[in-house]
CSV table of C-alpha atoms in Angstrom, one decimal:
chain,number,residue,atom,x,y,z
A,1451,UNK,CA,1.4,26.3,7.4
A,1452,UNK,CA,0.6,22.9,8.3
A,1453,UNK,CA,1.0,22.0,12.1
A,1454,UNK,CA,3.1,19.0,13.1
A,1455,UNK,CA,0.4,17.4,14.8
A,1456,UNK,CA,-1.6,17.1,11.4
A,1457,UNK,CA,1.5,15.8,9.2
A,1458,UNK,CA,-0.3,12.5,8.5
A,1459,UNK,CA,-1.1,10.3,5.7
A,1460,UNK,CA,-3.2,7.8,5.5
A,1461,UNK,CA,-2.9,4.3,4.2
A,1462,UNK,CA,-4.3,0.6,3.9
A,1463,UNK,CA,-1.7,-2.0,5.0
A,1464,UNK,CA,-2.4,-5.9,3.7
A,1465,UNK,CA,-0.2,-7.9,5.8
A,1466,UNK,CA,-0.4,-11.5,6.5
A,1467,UNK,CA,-0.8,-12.5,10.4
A,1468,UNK,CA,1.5,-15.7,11.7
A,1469,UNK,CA,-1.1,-18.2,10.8
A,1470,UNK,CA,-0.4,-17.0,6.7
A,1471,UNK,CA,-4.3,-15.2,6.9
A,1472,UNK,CA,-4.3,-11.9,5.3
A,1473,UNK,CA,-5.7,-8.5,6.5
A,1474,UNK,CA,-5.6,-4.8,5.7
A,1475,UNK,CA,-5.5,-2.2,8.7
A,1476,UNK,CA,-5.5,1.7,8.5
A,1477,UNK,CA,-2.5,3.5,9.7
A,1478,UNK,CA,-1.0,6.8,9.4
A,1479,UNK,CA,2.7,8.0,8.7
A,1480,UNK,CA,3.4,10.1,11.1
A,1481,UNK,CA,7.4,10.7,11.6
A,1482,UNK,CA,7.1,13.9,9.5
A,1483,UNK,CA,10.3,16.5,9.9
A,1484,UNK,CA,10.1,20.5,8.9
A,1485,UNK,CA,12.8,20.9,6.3
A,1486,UNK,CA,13.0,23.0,2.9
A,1487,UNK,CA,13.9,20.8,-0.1
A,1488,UNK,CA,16.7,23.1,-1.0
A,1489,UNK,CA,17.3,26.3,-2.2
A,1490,UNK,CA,14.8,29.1,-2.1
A,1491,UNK,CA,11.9,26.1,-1.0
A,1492,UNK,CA,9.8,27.1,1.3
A,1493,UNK,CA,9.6,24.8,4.7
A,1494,UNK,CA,7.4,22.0,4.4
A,1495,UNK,CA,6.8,18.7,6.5
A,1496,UNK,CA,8.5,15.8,5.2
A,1497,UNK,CA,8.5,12.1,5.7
A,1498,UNK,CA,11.3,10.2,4.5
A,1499,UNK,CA,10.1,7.0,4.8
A,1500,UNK,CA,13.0,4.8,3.1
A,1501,UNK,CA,15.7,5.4,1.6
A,1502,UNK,CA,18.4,2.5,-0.8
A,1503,UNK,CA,17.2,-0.1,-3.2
A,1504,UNK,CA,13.4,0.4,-5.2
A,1505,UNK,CA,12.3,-0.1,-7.8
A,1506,UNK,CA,9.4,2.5,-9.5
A,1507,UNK,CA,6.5,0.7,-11.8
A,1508,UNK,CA,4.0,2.4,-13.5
A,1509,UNK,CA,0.7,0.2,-14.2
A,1510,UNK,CA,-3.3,1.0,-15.9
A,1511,UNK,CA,-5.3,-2.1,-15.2
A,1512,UNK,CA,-8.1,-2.2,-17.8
A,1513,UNK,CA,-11.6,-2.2,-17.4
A,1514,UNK,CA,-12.9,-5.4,-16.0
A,1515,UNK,CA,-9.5,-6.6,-14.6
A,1516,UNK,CA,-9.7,-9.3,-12.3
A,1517,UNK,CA,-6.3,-10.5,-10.4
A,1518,UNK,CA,-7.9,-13.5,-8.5
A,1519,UNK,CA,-6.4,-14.7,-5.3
A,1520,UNK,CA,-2.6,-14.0,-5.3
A,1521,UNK,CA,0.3,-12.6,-2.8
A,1522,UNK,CA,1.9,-9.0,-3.8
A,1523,UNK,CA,5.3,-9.7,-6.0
A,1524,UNK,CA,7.2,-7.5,-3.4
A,1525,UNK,CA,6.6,-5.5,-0.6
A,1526,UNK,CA,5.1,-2.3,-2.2
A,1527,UNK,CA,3.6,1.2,-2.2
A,1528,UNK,CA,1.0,1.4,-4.5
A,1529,UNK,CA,-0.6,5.3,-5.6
A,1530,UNK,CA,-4.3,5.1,-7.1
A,1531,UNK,CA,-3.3,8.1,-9.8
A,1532,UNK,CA,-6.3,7.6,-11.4
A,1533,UNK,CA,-9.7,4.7,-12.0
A,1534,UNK,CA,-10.6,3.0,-9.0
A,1535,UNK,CA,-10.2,-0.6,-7.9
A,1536,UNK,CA,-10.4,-2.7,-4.6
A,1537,UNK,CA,-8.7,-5.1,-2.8
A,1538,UNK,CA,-10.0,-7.7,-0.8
A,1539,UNK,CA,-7.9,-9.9,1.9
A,1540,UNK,CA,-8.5,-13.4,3.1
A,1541,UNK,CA,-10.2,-12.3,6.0
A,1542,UNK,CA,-13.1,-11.2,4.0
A,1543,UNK,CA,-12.3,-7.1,4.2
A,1544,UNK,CA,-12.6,-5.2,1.0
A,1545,UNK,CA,-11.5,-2.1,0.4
A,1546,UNK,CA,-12.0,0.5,-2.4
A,1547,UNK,CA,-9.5,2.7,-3.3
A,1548,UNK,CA,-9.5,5.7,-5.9
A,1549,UNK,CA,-7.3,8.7,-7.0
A,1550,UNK,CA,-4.9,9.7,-3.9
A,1551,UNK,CA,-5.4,6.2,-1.8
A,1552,UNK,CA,-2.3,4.6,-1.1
A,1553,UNK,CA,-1.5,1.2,-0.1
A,1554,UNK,CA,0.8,-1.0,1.0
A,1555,UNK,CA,1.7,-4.5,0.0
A,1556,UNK,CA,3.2,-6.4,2.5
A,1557,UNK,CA,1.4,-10.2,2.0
A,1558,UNK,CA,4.1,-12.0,1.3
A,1559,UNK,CA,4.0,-14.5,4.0
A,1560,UNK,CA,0.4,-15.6,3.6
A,1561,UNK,CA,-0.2,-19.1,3.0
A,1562,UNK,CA,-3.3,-21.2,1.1
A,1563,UNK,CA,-6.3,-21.2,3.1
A,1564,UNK,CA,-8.1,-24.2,1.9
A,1565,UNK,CA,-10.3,-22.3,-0.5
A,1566,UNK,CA,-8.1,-21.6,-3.1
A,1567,UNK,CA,-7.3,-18.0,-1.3
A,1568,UNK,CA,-4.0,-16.9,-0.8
A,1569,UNK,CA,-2.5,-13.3,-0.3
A,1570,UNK,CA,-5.4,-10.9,-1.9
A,1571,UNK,CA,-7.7,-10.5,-4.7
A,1572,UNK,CA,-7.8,-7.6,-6.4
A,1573,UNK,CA,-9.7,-5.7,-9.7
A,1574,UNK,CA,-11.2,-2.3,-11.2
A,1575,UNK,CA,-14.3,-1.0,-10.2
A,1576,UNK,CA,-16.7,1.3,-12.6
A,1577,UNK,CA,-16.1,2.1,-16.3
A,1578,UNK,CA,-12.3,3.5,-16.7
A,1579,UNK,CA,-8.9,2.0,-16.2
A,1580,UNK,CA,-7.5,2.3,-13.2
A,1581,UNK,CA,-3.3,3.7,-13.3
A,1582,UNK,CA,-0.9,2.9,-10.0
A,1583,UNK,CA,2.2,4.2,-9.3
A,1584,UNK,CA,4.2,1.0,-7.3
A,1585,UNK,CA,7.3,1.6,-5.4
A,1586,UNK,CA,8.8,-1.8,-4.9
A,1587,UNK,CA,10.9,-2.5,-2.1
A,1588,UNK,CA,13.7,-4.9,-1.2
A,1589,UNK,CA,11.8,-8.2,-0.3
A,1590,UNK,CA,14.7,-9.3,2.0
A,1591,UNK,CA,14.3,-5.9,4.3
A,1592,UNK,CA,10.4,-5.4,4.1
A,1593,UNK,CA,8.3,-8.8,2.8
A,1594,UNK,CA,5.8,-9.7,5.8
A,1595,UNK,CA,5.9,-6.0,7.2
A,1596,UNK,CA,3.2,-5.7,10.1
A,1597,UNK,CA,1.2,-2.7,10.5
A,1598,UNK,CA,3.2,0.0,12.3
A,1599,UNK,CA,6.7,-1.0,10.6
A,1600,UNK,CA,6.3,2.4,8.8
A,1601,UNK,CA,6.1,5.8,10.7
């Protein structure tokens, strides 16, 4: 059985800092409960992060995909499920994400730099698509969510 003190889960959050310049720090959901789902389930830990409004989007980004310097439609979740790609914020930090990574979107508020950088860049890396899982949510509750808004 897994202890309460290692319930985590690990994720990137891109977020944009009050001057519009983007980021991406590591932080950890931590606010994990012991429940059963129901029924004959077995206890588990569970997190439950959100709960109204979202949207679910499913997306493979071919081989070679580039999405140059934009800001994330809405704040989202976004699964690697399979591929590997990278995202790289305006401060210069790239990271590289594959099967399991998870990541959150929360650039909204960046503005234009000067240098034709706003929000993030993104694209594949090696020879195989890359498929996400994005849970979009409500841009009026989370767009410009700082590090730690999720536990």
């Amino acid at each position: 059985m897994v202890e309460l003190s290692s319930a985590k889960i690990a994720y990137w959050h891109l977020w944009a800092d009050d001057g519009g310049a983007t980021h991406q720090t590591r932080c950890e959901l931590t606010d994990f409960v012991s429940q059963s789902m129901g029924g004959k389930a077995a206890v588990q830990w569970n997190d439950h992060l959100l709960s109204g409004e979202i949207g679910l989007l499913f997306s493979v980004l071919p081989v070679g995909w580039i999405g140059d310097w934009h800001k994330n439609p809405k704040p989202q979740w976004i699964s690697v499920l399979s591929g590997s790609w990278f995202v790289e914020s305006m401060d210069g930090t790239r990271v590289e994400m594959g099967p399991g990574d998870l990541a959150f979107g929360g650039d909204q508020n960046a503005t234009a730099d000067g240098h034709d950088r706003v929000g993030h860049r993104s694209g594949t890396i090696g020879s195989e698509p890359c498929a996400l899982m994005i849970v979009q949510l409500d841009p009026a509750v989370w767009a410009g969510a700082k590090p730690g808004a999720f536990r």
